[in-house]
Amino acid sequence: MLKRLMASVREFKRPTILTLIFIVGEAVIEVFIPFITAELVNEIKAGVDMNEIIKLGVLLVILAMVSLTCGGIAAFTCAKASSGFARNLRSDIFSKVQTFSFENIDKFSSSSLVTRMTTDISNVQLAYMMIIRTAIRSPLMFIFSITMAYIMGGALATTFVVVVPILIVGLFLVSRKAMPAFRSVFRKYDRLNESIEENVRGMRVVKGFAREDYEKNKFGSAAENIRRDFTRAERIVALNSPLMQFCVYFNMAFVLLVGSRMIITSGGTVIDVGQISAMLTYGMQILMSLMMLSMIYVILTMSSESIKRICEVLEETPKLEMPSEPVTEVKDGSVDFENVSFKYSEKAEKYALSNINLHIKSGMTVGILGDTGSSKSTLVQLIPRLYDTTEGSVKVGGRDVREYDIKTLRDSVAMVLQKNLLFSGTINENLRWGDADATEDEIKEACRLAQADEFVMSFPDGYETKIEQGGTNVSGGQKQRLCIARALLKKPKILILDDSTSAVDTKTDMLIRTGFKTYIPETTKIIIAQRVASVQDADLILIMHNGCIMAMGKHDELLESSEVYREIYTQQTMGGGEKDE
């Protein structure tokens, strides 16, 4: 996992290495400062010449300035390296998600992916910063300070034989106890984000059913779970502070009491005041180094869960395998389903589609009717290869869709969904998703055919009208018509309308379908609808039920041969009752 993450460092290797170099320099200088200070104290006590004192004082100032400079540069390069690493990692995850098929995306919820690209990456960024700075500095300071303490204090340094093991064991037990609580938090972040996402997306439904209190309670419950886990973990981690204070005060008392006795009994020949001051400083450095190492352990353990979650995304294998020599041109809009069966996952017991055989000539208009859950949408999603078939093959332009370059295939297929999505930006910018180079006349022509031009021009800013996030400032019918216009600009070889005129009236629906005949006569049009009127003029109508094609034919043929189609037609045209002869 670490090797996988380190691949995201890339151009920030240099500031990472510089951080390590300057941190080593800072640590080395800091352990020498107490040594020089001790010499200065002893020289002052001995009453030496002022020039010697000035020399030592100047040396201390220089060392302090160099240490400060090294620390400052290390802080700058560390910030640059860690933030750059996080940026690359976030980009890598986002790029990886773009390669996923719907099957991959189904494996991760959208709220979980958001958490991984925000909270988890922030944790990993903090861990990386701690590793290249504190995790190098603290061990060095510990080793150097212990060494210098024995050089300066001799037998007096035995205090660390008692204090250090106590602190190490205590910090280890505290960290180990806190880890389970920290680990559980990240899974709960997913549920918190999911609650926020659902509430924001479904705000109109929430208000329509007056369920604000229910949503508040659901969010409050998720937030309370996170607070409880963090509080439990922080309470345990808070024990670090009194443990640290005990060790510091014990060290100070031991050094002062034993050191003073040694000075008095030896007359300053074994140890002197300067050495005692240095021992106090080294003791603080040693204990603070251990304290920082314990915090590093806590942060690394916290981030280990984030690392696992990030690597799950980075190591996920896209279910859609790309051909080694892809076809880069779609000949026409013909579509062939040959013995196609499909299920959403390998573990699924039931097939969503079973034994589909269908042949659509280029330029045909095909209507699809069926009850809810009959897998109408699943059928058309196999055409642009949003999913791969479990059995059989789907062909477009006479070639298996798995042979095409995925961008070439999807550029040739335009889908307009029932739940249409518009992005933040102007109407013009949204329409240019269909064709970035479309002229103003082409945009207006597509909107006229989609019956969108009239309401767009009714806005004060026309095509420069701002669309709010999710298209919340336009109606459902307006949103559908804009999405149809966007698809028309693509000039696809296959146009799929997945119940995408459900929010418009029958007259507008008819005008849109009439526009298709004149604007894209050679394009294959596949229309999923609930209204017979939307598809009765189609060249071929499919009746689907439970993942199978129950009947197919033209309108008149199905009226004679299909009881299901006849029943749907009768209900919609005669109100469900039969007229007396």
Coordinates of C-alpha atoms in Angstrom, one line a residue:
M1 CA 0.0 0.0 0.0
L2 CA 2.8 2.4 0.9
K3 CA 4.5 1.7 -2.5
R4 CA 1.2 2.5 -4.2
L5 CA 0.8 5.8 -2.3
M6 CA 4.4 6.8 -2.9
A7 CA 3.7 6.8 -6.6
S8 CA 1.7 9.9 -6.1
V9 CA 4.7 11.9 -4.7
R10 CA 6.2 12.3 -8.2
E11 CA 7.5 15.9 -8.7
F12 CA 7.5 16.5 -5.0
K13 CA 10.4 14.1 -4.3
R14 CA 12.8 17.0 -4.2
P15 CA 11.1 19.0 -1.4
T16 CA 10.6 15.7 0.5
I17 CA 14.4 15.0 0.3
L18 CA 15.2 18.6 1.2
T19 CA 12.9 18.4 4.2
L20 CA 14.8 15.3 5.5
I21 CA 18.2 17.0 5.0
F22 CA 17.2 20.2 6.8
I23 CA 15.5 18.3 9.6
V24 CA 18.7 16.3 10.3
G25 CA 20.6 19.6 10.3
E26 CA 18.1 21.2 12.8
A27 CA 18.3 18.1 15.1
V28 CA 22.1 18.0 15.2
I29 CA 22.4 21.7 16.0
E30 CA 19.7 21.6 18.7
V31 CA 21.5 18.9 20.7
F32 CA 24.8 21.0 20.5
I33 CA 23.2 24.1 21.9
P34 CA 22.8 22.8 25.5
F35 CA 26.4 21.6 25.3
I36 CA 27.6 25.2 24.4
T37 CA 25.2 26.7 27.0
A38 CA 26.7 24.4 29.7
E39 CA 30.2 25.6 28.7
L40 CA 29.1 29.2 28.9
V41 CA 27.5 28.7 32.4
N42 CA 30.7 27.1 33.7
E43 CA 32.9 29.8 32.1
I44 CA 30.8 32.6 33.8
K45 CA 31.0 30.7 37.1
A46 CA 34.8 30.4 36.8
G47 CA 35.1 34.2 36.1
V48 CA 36.9 33.9 32.8
D49 CA 37.7 36.8 30.5
M50 CA 34.8 38.6 28.9
N51 CA 36.1 37.9 25.4
E52 CA 35.6 34.1 25.9
I53 CA 32.1 34.7 27.1
I54 CA 31.3 36.8 24.1
K55 CA 32.8 34.2 21.8
L56 CA 30.6 31.5 23.3
G57 CA 27.6 33.8 23.3
V58 CA 28.1 34.6 19.6
L59 CA 28.5 30.9 18.8
L60 CA 25.2 30.2 20.6
V61 CA 23.4 32.9 18.6
I62 CA 24.8 31.6 15.3
L63 CA 23.8 28.0 16.2
A64 CA 20.3 29.2 17.1
M65 CA 19.9 31.2 13.9
V66 CA 21.1 28.2 11.8
S67 CA 18.8 25.9 13.6
L68 CA 15.9 28.3 13.1
T69 CA 16.8 28.6 9.4
C70 CA 16.9 24.8 9.0
G71 CA 13.6 24.5 10.8
G72 CA 12.0 27.2 8.7
I73 CA 13.2 25.8 5.4
A74 CA 12.1 22.3 6.5
A75 CA 8.6 23.6 7.4
F76 CA 8.3 25.2 4.0
T77 CA 9.5 22.2 2.0
C78 CA 7.4 19.9 4.2
A79 CA 4.3 21.9 3.5
K80 CA 5.0 22.0 -0.2
A81 CA 5.7 18.2 -0.3
S82 CA 2.7 17.1 1.7
S83 CA 0.2 19.4 0.1
G84 CA 1.5 18.5 -3.4
F85 CA 1.4 14.8 -2.5
A86 CA -2.2 15.2 -1.4
R87 CA -3.1 17.0 -4.6
N88 CA -1.6 14.3 -6.7
L89 CA -3.2 11.6 -4.7
R90 CA -6.6 13.3 -5.0
S91 CA -6.1 13.6 -8.7
D92 CA -5.1 10.0 -9.0
I93 CA -8.2 8.8 -7.2
F94 CA -10.5 11.1 -9.3
S95 CA -8.8 9.9 -12.5
K96 CA -9.2 6.3 -11.4
V97 CA -12.9 6.8 -10.7
Q98 CA -13.3 8.1 -14.3
T99 CA -12.1 4.7 -15.6
F100 CA -14.7 2.8 -13.6
S101 CA -17.6 1.1 -15.2
F102 CA -21.0 1.3 -13.5
E103 CA -20.2 -2.0 -11.9
N104 CA -17.2 -0.5 -10.2
I105 CA -19.1 2.5 -9.1
D106 CA -21.9 0.4 -7.7
K107 CA -19.2 -1.2 -5.4
F108 CA -18.4 2.2 -3.8
S109 CA -21.2 4.5 -2.7
S110 CA -20.9 8.1 -3.9
S111 CA -20.7 9.3 -0.2
S112 CA -17.9 6.9 0.5
L113 CA -15.9 8.1 -2.5
V114 CA -16.4 11.7 -1.3
T115 CA -15.1 10.8 2.1
R116 CA -12.1 9.0 0.6
M117 CA -11.2 12.1 -1.5
T118 CA -11.6 14.5 1.4
T119 CA -11.3 13.2 5.0
D120 CA -9.1 10.2 4.2
I121 CA -6.7 12.1 2.0
S122 CA -6.4 14.8 4.7
N123 CA -5.5 12.1 7.2
V124 CA -2.9 10.7 4.8
Q125 CA -1.5 14.2 4.1
L126 CA -1.1 14.8 7.8
A127 CA 0.6 11.4 8.2
Y128 CA 3.0 12.1 5.3
M129 CA 3.9 15.5 6.8
M130 CA 4.6 13.8 10.2
I131 CA 6.7 11.1 8.6
I132 CA 9.0 13.4 6.6
R133 CA 9.4 15.9 9.4
T134 CA 8.6 14.7 12.9
A135 CA 9.1 11.0 12.4
I136 CA 12.7 11.8 11.4
R137 CA 13.4 14.6 13.9
S138 CA 12.1 12.8 17.0
P139 CA 14.2 9.6 16.8
L140 CA 17.3 11.7 15.9
M141 CA 16.6 14.0 18.8
F142 CA 16.1 11.0 21.1
I143 CA 19.3 9.3 20.1
F144 CA 21.4 12.5 20.0
S145 CA 20.1 13.7 23.4
I146 CA 20.6 10.4 25.1
T147 CA 24.2 10.3 23.8
M148 CA 24.9 13.9 24.8
A149 CA 23.3 13.4 28.2
Y150 CA 25.7 10.5 29.0
I151 CA 28.6 12.6 27.7
M152 CA 27.6 15.5 29.9
G153 CA 26.1 13.9 33.0
G154 CA 27.7 10.5 33.2
A155 CA 26.1 8.6 36.1
L156 CA 23.4 11.3 36.4
A157 CA 22.0 10.2 33.1
T158 CA 20.8 6.9 34.7
T159 CA 17.6 8.8 35.5
F160 CA 16.6 8.0 31.9
V161 CA 16.9 4.3 32.5
V162 CA 13.9 4.7 34.8
V163 CA 11.9 7.5 33.1
V164 CA 12.1 6.4 29.5
P165 CA 10.7 2.9 29.9
I166 CA 7.8 4.2 32.0
L167 CA 7.0 6.8 29.3
I168 CA 7.4 4.3 26.4
V169 CA 5.2 1.7 28.0
G170 CA 2.6 4.2 29.1
L171 CA 2.4 5.9 25.7
F172 CA 2.2 2.5 23.9
L173 CA -0.7 1.4 26.2
V174 CA -2.6 4.7 25.7
S175 CA -2.2 4.6 21.9
R176 CA -3.1 1.0 21.6
K177 CA -6.3 1.6 23.6
A178 CA -7.3 4.6 21.5
M179 CA -6.8 3.0 18.1
P180 CA -10.1 1.0 17.9
A181 CA -12.1 4.1 18.4
F182 CA -10.2 6.0 15.8
R183 CA -10.6 3.2 13.3
S184 CA -14.4 3.0 13.7
V185 CA -14.8 6.8 13.0
F186 CA -14.0 6.6 9.3
R187 CA -16.7 4.1 8.4
K188 CA -19.1 6.4 10.3
Y189 CA -18.0 9.4 8.2
D190 CA -19.4 7.6 5.1
R191 CA -22.8 7.4 6.8
L192 CA -22.6 11.0 7.8
N193 CA -21.8 12.1 4.3
E194 CA -24.5 9.8 2.9
S195 CA -27.1 11.5 5.2
I196 CA -25.9 15.0 4.0
E197 CA -25.9 13.9 0.3
E198 CA -29.4 12.4 0.4
N199 CA -30.9 15.3 2.3
V200 CA -29.5 17.9 -0.1
R201 CA -30.4 16.0 -3.2
G202 CA -33.9 15.2 -1.9
M203 CA -34.6 18.5 -0.3
R204 CA -37.8 19.0 -2.2
V205 CA -39.1 15.6 -1.2
V206 CA -38.1 16.2 2.4
K207 CA -40.0 19.5 2.6
G208 CA -42.9 18.1 0.6
F209 CA -43.4 15.4 3.2
A210 CA -42.5 17.7 6.1
R211 CA -39.7 15.2 7.1
E212 CA -37.2 17.9 8.3
D213 CA -37.3 16.6 11.9
Y214 CA -36.7 13.0 10.8
E215 CA -33.7 14.1 8.6
K216 CA -32.3 16.2 11.5
N217 CA -32.6 13.3 13.8
K218 CA -30.9 11.0 11.3
F219 CA -28.1 13.4 10.8
G220 CA -27.8 14.1 14.5
S221 CA -27.5 10.4 15.2
A222 CA -24.7 10.0 12.7
A223 CA -22.9 13.0 14.0
E224 CA -23.4 11.9 17.6
N225 CA -21.8 8.5 16.8
I226 CA -18.7 10.2 15.4
R227 CA -18.6 12.6 18.4
R228 CA -18.9 9.7 20.9
D229 CA -16.1 7.7 19.2
F230 CA -13.8 10.7 19.0
T231 CA -14.5 11.7 22.6
R232 CA -13.7 8.2 23.8
A233 CA -10.4 8.2 21.8
E234 CA -9.5 11.7 22.9
R235 CA -10.1 10.9 26.5
I236 CA -7.6 8.1 26.3
V237 CA -5.1 10.1 24.3
A238 CA -5.4 12.9 26.9
L239 CA -3.7 10.6 29.4
N240 CA -0.5 11.4 27.5
S241 CA -0.3 14.8 29.1
P242 CA -0.2 13.8 32.8
L243 CA 2.1 10.9 32.0
M244 CA 4.4 13.3 30.2
Q245 CA 4.3 15.8 33.1
F246 CA 5.0 13.1 35.6
C247 CA 8.1 12.0 33.7
V248 CA 9.3 15.6 33.2
Y249 CA 9.0 16.6 36.9
F250 CA 10.5 13.3 38.0
N251 CA 13.5 13.9 35.8
M252 CA 13.8 17.5 37.0
A253 CA 13.6 16.5 40.6
F254 CA 16.1 13.7 40.2
V255 CA 18.6 15.8 38.3
L256 CA 18.4 18.7 40.7
L257 CA 18.5 16.7 43.9
V258 CA 21.2 14.1 42.8
G259 CA 23.1 16.7 40.7
S260 CA 23.2 19.2 43.5
R261 CA 24.4 16.6 46.0
M262 CA 27.2 15.5 43.5
I263 CA 28.3 19.2 43.1
I264 CA 28.4 19.7 46.8
T265 CA 30.2 16.4 47.7
S266 CA 32.7 16.7 44.8
G267 CA 33.3 20.4 44.9
G268 CA 32.3 20.7 41.2
T269 CA 35.0 18.3 40.0
V270 CA 32.6 15.5 38.8
I271 CA 29.8 17.7 37.6
D272 CA 29.0 21.4 37.6
V273 CA 26.1 23.8 37.3
G274 CA 26.4 23.9 33.5
Q275 CA 26.1 20.2 33.2
I276 CA 23.0 20.1 35.4
S277 CA 21.4 22.8 33.2
A278 CA 22.3 20.8 30.1
M279 CA 20.9 17.6 31.7
L280 CA 17.6 19.3 32.3
T281 CA 17.4 20.5 28.7
Y282 CA 18.4 17.1 27.3
G283 CA 15.8 15.4 29.6
M284 CA 13.1 17.7 28.2
Q285 CA 14.3 16.9 24.6
I286 CA 14.3 13.2 25.2
L287 CA 10.8 13.1 26.8
M288 CA 9.4 15.5 24.1
S289 CA 10.8 13.2 21.4
L290 CA 9.1 10.2 23.0
M291 CA 5.9 12.2 23.3
M292 CA 6.0 13.2 19.6
L293 CA 6.8 9.6 18.6
S294 CA 3.6 8.5 20.5
M295 CA 1.6 11.1 18.6
I296 CA 3.1 9.9 15.3
Y297 CA 2.0 6.4 16.3
V298 CA -1.5 7.6 16.9
I299 CA -1.7 9.5 13.7
L300 CA -0.2 6.7 11.6
T301 CA -2.6 4.2 13.1
M302 CA -5.5 6.6 12.4
S303 CA -4.3 7.1 8.8
S304 CA -3.7 3.4 8.2
E305 CA -7.5 2.9 7.9
S306 CA -7.6 5.9 5.5
I307 CA -4.7 4.4 3.5
K308 CA -6.5 1.1 3.2
R309 CA -9.7 2.9 1.9
I310 CA -7.7 5.0 -0.6
C311 CA -5.8 1.9 -1.9
E312 CA -9.1 0.1 -2.3
V313 CA -10.0 2.7 -4.9
L314 CA -6.6 2.9 -6.5
E315 CA -6.2 -0.8 -6.8
E316 CA -9.7 -1.5 -8.0
T317 CA -9.6 -3.1 -11.5
P318 CA -12.0 -1.5 -14.0
K319 CA -14.4 -4.2 -15.0
L320 CA -14.4 -2.9 -18.6
E321 CA -11.3 -4.3 -20.3
M322 CA -9.9 -2.2 -23.1
P323 CA -9.0 -3.9 -26.4
S324 CA -5.3 -3.9 -27.4
E325 CA -6.1 -2.7 -30.9
P326 CA -9.4 -0.8 -30.5
V327 CA -11.7 0.1 -33.4
T328 CA -11.8 3.9 -33.8
E329 CA -14.8 4.3 -36.1
V330 CA -18.4 3.4 -35.8
K331 CA -19.7 2.5 -39.2
D332 CA -23.5 3.1 -38.6
G333 CA -26.1 3.0 -35.9
S334 CA -27.2 -0.6 -36.2
V335 CA -27.6 -2.5 -32.9
D336 CA -27.6 -6.3 -32.5
F337 CA -28.2 -8.2 -29.2
E338 CA -27.1 -11.9 -29.7
N339 CA -28.1 -14.3 -26.9
V340 CA -27.5 -11.6 -24.3
S341 CA -27.9 -12.3 -20.6
F342 CA -26.8 -9.9 -17.9
K343 CA -26.5 -9.7 -14.1
Y344 CA -25.1 -6.8 -12.1
S345 CA -22.5 -8.7 -10.2
E346 CA -21.0 -12.2 -10.2
K347 CA -22.6 -12.9 -6.8
A348 CA -26.1 -12.0 -8.0
E349 CA -28.4 -15.0 -8.1
K350 CA -30.8 -13.6 -10.6
Y351 CA -30.2 -12.3 -14.2
A352 CA -31.5 -8.8 -14.9
L353 CA -31.7 -9.7 -18.6
S354 CA -32.2 -13.2 -20.0
N355 CA -31.6 -14.5 -23.5
I356 CA -32.1 -11.2 -25.4
N357 CA -32.0 -11.5 -29.2
L358 CA -32.7 -8.2 -31.0
H359 CA -31.6 -6.7 -34.4
I360 CA -32.1 -3.0 -35.1
K361 CA -31.2 -1.5 -38.4
S362 CA -29.4 1.8 -38.6
G363 CA -31.9 4.7 -38.7
M364 CA -34.8 2.8 -37.2
T365 CA -36.9 4.2 -34.4
V366 CA -37.5 1.6 -31.7
G367 CA -39.9 2.0 -28.8
I368 CA -39.6 0.1 -25.5
L369 CA -42.5 -0.4 -23.1
G370 CA -42.7 -2.5 -19.9
D371 CA -43.6 -2.4 -16.3
T372 CA -41.4 -1.1 -13.6
G373 CA -38.4 -3.3 -13.0
S374 CA -38.6 -5.0 -16.4
S375 CA -34.9 -4.0 -17.1
K376 CA -35.6 -1.5 -19.9
S377 CA -32.9 0.8 -18.8
T378 CA -30.5 -2.1 -18.2
L379 CA -31.0 -3.1 -21.8
V380 CA -30.0 0.2 -23.3
Q381 CA -27.1 0.7 -20.9
L382 CA -25.3 -2.2 -22.6
I383 CA -25.2 -0.3 -25.9
P384 CA -22.7 2.4 -24.9
R385 CA -21.0 -0.3 -22.7
L386 CA -21.8 1.2 -19.4
Y387 CA -21.9 -2.4 -18.4
D388 CA -20.6 -5.5 -20.2
T389 CA -22.8 -8.5 -20.9
T390 CA -22.5 -11.5 -18.7
E391 CA -23.3 -13.8 -21.6
G392 CA -23.6 -13.1 -25.4
S393 CA -22.6 -10.0 -27.2
V394 CA -23.9 -6.5 -28.1
K395 CA -22.9 -5.2 -31.5
V396 CA -22.9 -1.6 -32.8
G397 CA -22.2 -0.9 -36.4
G398 CA -21.6 -4.6 -36.9
R399 CA -18.8 -4.8 -34.3
D400 CA -18.8 -6.1 -30.8
V401 CA -18.9 -3.1 -28.4
R402 CA -15.9 -4.6 -26.6
E403 CA -13.8 -4.1 -29.7
Y404 CA -14.2 -0.3 -29.8
D405 CA -12.2 2.4 -28.3
I406 CA -14.5 3.4 -25.4
K407 CA -14.5 7.1 -26.2
T408 CA -15.2 6.4 -29.9
L409 CA -18.2 4.2 -28.9
R410 CA -19.7 6.7 -26.4
D411 CA -19.2 9.6 -28.7
S412 CA -21.4 7.8 -31.2
V413 CA -24.1 7.1 -28.6
A414 CA -26.1 9.8 -26.9
M415 CA -28.2 9.0 -23.8
V416 CA -30.9 11.2 -22.3
L417 CA -32.0 9.8 -18.9
Q418 CA -35.2 10.3 -17.0
K419 CA -33.2 11.8 -14.1
N420 CA -31.4 14.4 -16.2
L421 CA -28.5 16.2 -14.8
L422 CA -27.4 19.8 -15.6
F423 CA -24.2 21.2 -14.3
S424 CA -23.4 24.5 -12.6
G425 CA -22.8 27.1 -15.3
T426 CA -24.7 28.8 -18.1
I427 CA -27.3 27.1 -20.4
N428 CA -24.8 27.6 -23.2
E429 CA -22.0 25.8 -21.3
N430 CA -24.3 22.9 -20.5
L431 CA -25.4 22.5 -24.1
R432 CA -21.8 22.5 -25.4
W433 CA -21.3 19.2 -23.6
G434 CA -22.9 17.8 -26.7
D435 CA -20.4 19.7 -29.0
A436 CA -17.8 22.1 -27.6
D437 CA -17.4 23.6 -31.1
A438 CA -21.1 24.1 -31.9
T439 CA -22.0 27.5 -33.4
E440 CA -24.7 29.7 -31.9
D441 CA -27.0 28.8 -34.8
E442 CA -26.5 25.1 -34.2
I443 CA -27.3 25.5 -30.5
K444 CA -30.5 27.4 -31.2
E445 CA -31.5 24.9 -33.9
A446 CA -31.1 22.0 -31.4
C447 CA -33.1 23.8 -28.8
R448 CA -35.9 24.5 -31.3
L449 CA -36.1 20.8 -32.2
A450 CA -36.1 19.9 -28.5
Q451 CA -38.8 22.6 -27.9
A452 CA -36.5 24.4 -25.5
D453 CA -35.7 27.6 -27.4
E454 CA -38.9 29.4 -26.4
F455 CA -38.5 29.1 -22.6
V456 CA -34.7 29.7 -22.8
M457 CA -35.4 33.0 -24.6
S458 CA -38.0 34.0 -22.0
F459 CA -35.2 34.2 -19.4
P460 CA -33.6 37.7 -19.1
D461 CA -30.1 36.4 -20.0
G462 CA -31.3 33.9 -22.6
Y463 CA -28.6 31.2 -23.3
E464 CA -26.3 32.9 -20.7
T465 CA -28.7 32.2 -17.9
K466 CA -27.0 30.6 -15.0
I467 CA -28.0 27.0 -14.0
E468 CA -27.8 26.3 -10.3
Q469 CA -26.2 23.1 -9.1
G470 CA -28.3 20.2 -10.2
G471 CA -30.5 22.4 -12.3
T472 CA -32.7 23.4 -9.4
N473 CA -33.8 26.7 -11.0
V474 CA -35.5 25.1 -14.0
S475 CA -38.5 22.8 -14.0
G476 CA -38.3 19.0 -14.7
G477 CA -39.7 19.4 -18.2
Q478 CA -37.3 22.3 -19.0
K479 CA -34.4 20.2 -17.8
Q480 CA -35.4 17.3 -20.0
R481 CA -35.7 19.4 -23.1
L482 CA -32.3 21.0 -22.5
C483 CA -30.8 17.5 -22.1
I484 CA -32.4 16.4 -25.3
A485 CA -31.0 19.5 -27.1
R486 CA -27.5 18.6 -25.6
A487 CA -27.8 15.1 -27.0
L488 CA -28.9 16.4 -30.4
L489 CA -25.8 18.6 -30.7
K490 CA -23.7 15.5 -30.4
K491 CA -25.1 14.3 -33.7
P492 CA -24.9 10.7 -32.6
K493 CA -25.4 7.5 -34.6
I494 CA -27.6 6.2 -31.8
L495 CA -29.9 8.3 -29.6
I496 CA -31.3 6.7 -26.5
L497 CA -34.2 8.4 -24.7
D498 CA -34.8 6.7 -21.4
D499 CA -38.2 7.9 -20.4
S500 CA -36.8 11.4 -21.0
T501 CA -40.0 13.1 -22.0
S502 CA -42.0 12.0 -19.0
A503 CA -42.2 15.5 -17.7
V504 CA -43.4 17.2 -20.9
D505 CA -47.0 17.2 -22.2
T506 CA -48.1 15.0 -25.1
K507 CA -48.1 17.8 -27.6
T508 CA -44.5 18.8 -26.8
D509 CA -43.5 15.1 -26.9
M510 CA -45.0 14.8 -30.4
L511 CA -43.2 17.9 -31.6
I512 CA -39.9 16.6 -30.3
R513 CA -40.3 13.2 -32.0
T514 CA -41.3 15.0 -35.3
G515 CA -38.0 17.1 -35.0
F516 CA -36.0 13.9 -34.8
K517 CA -37.3 12.7 -38.2
T518 CA -36.1 15.9 -39.9
Y519 CA -32.9 16.6 -37.9
I520 CA -31.4 13.1 -37.4
P521 CA -33.2 10.8 -39.9
E522 CA -30.2 8.5 -40.2
T523 CA -29.7 8.2 -36.4
T524 CA -31.0 5.1 -34.7
K525 CA -33.5 6.3 -32.1
I526 CA -34.4 4.1 -29.1
I527 CA -37.2 5.5 -26.9
I528 CA -38.1 4.0 -23.5
A529 CA -41.6 5.4 -22.6
Q530 CA -44.6 4.9 -20.4
R531 CA -47.0 6.3 -22.9
V532 CA -48.0 4.3 -26.0
A533 CA -48.4 7.6 -27.9
S534 CA -44.7 8.2 -27.5
V535 CA -43.7 5.0 -29.4
Q536 CA -46.7 4.0 -31.5
D537 CA -45.2 5.5 -34.7
A538 CA -41.9 3.6 -34.1
D539 CA -40.6 1.1 -36.7
L540 CA -40.3 -1.5 -33.9
I541 CA -41.9 -1.7 -30.5
L542 CA -40.6 -4.0 -27.7
I543 CA -42.7 -5.2 -24.8
M544 CA -40.5 -6.2 -21.8
H545 CA -41.3 -8.1 -18.7
N546 CA -39.0 -9.4 -16.0
G547 CA -35.8 -9.0 -18.1
C548 CA -37.2 -10.6 -21.2
I549 CA -38.7 -9.4 -24.5
M550 CA -42.3 -10.7 -24.4
A551 CA -43.3 -9.3 -27.8
M552 CA -42.1 -7.1 -30.6
G553 CA -43.5 -5.6 -33.7
K554 CA -45.2 -2.5 -35.1
H555 CA -48.2 -0.8 -33.4
D556 CA -50.8 -2.5 -35.5
E557 CA -49.1 -5.9 -35.3
L558 CA -48.9 -5.8 -31.5
L559 CA -52.6 -4.7 -31.2
E560 CA -53.4 -8.0 -32.8
S561 CA -50.8 -10.3 -31.3
S562 CA -50.0 -9.0 -27.8
E563 CA -52.6 -9.0 -25.1
V564 CA -50.2 -6.9 -22.8
Y565 CA -49.7 -4.2 -25.4
R566 CA -53.5 -4.2 -26.2
E567 CA -54.3 -3.8 -22.5
I568 CA -51.8 -0.9 -22.1
Y569 CA -53.2 0.9 -25.2
T570 CA -56.8 0.4 -24.1
Q571 CA -56.1 1.8 -20.7
Q572 CA -54.3 4.9 -22.0
T573 CA -56.7 5.7 -24.8
M574 CA -60.0 4.7 -23.3
G575 CA -59.5 5.2 -19.6
G576 CA -59.3 1.5 -18.8
G577 CA -62.9 0.7 -19.7
E578 CA -64.5 -0.8 -22.8
K579 CA -67.2 1.0 -24.7
D580 CA -70.5 -0.7 -25.4
E581 CA -71.2 -1.6 -29.0

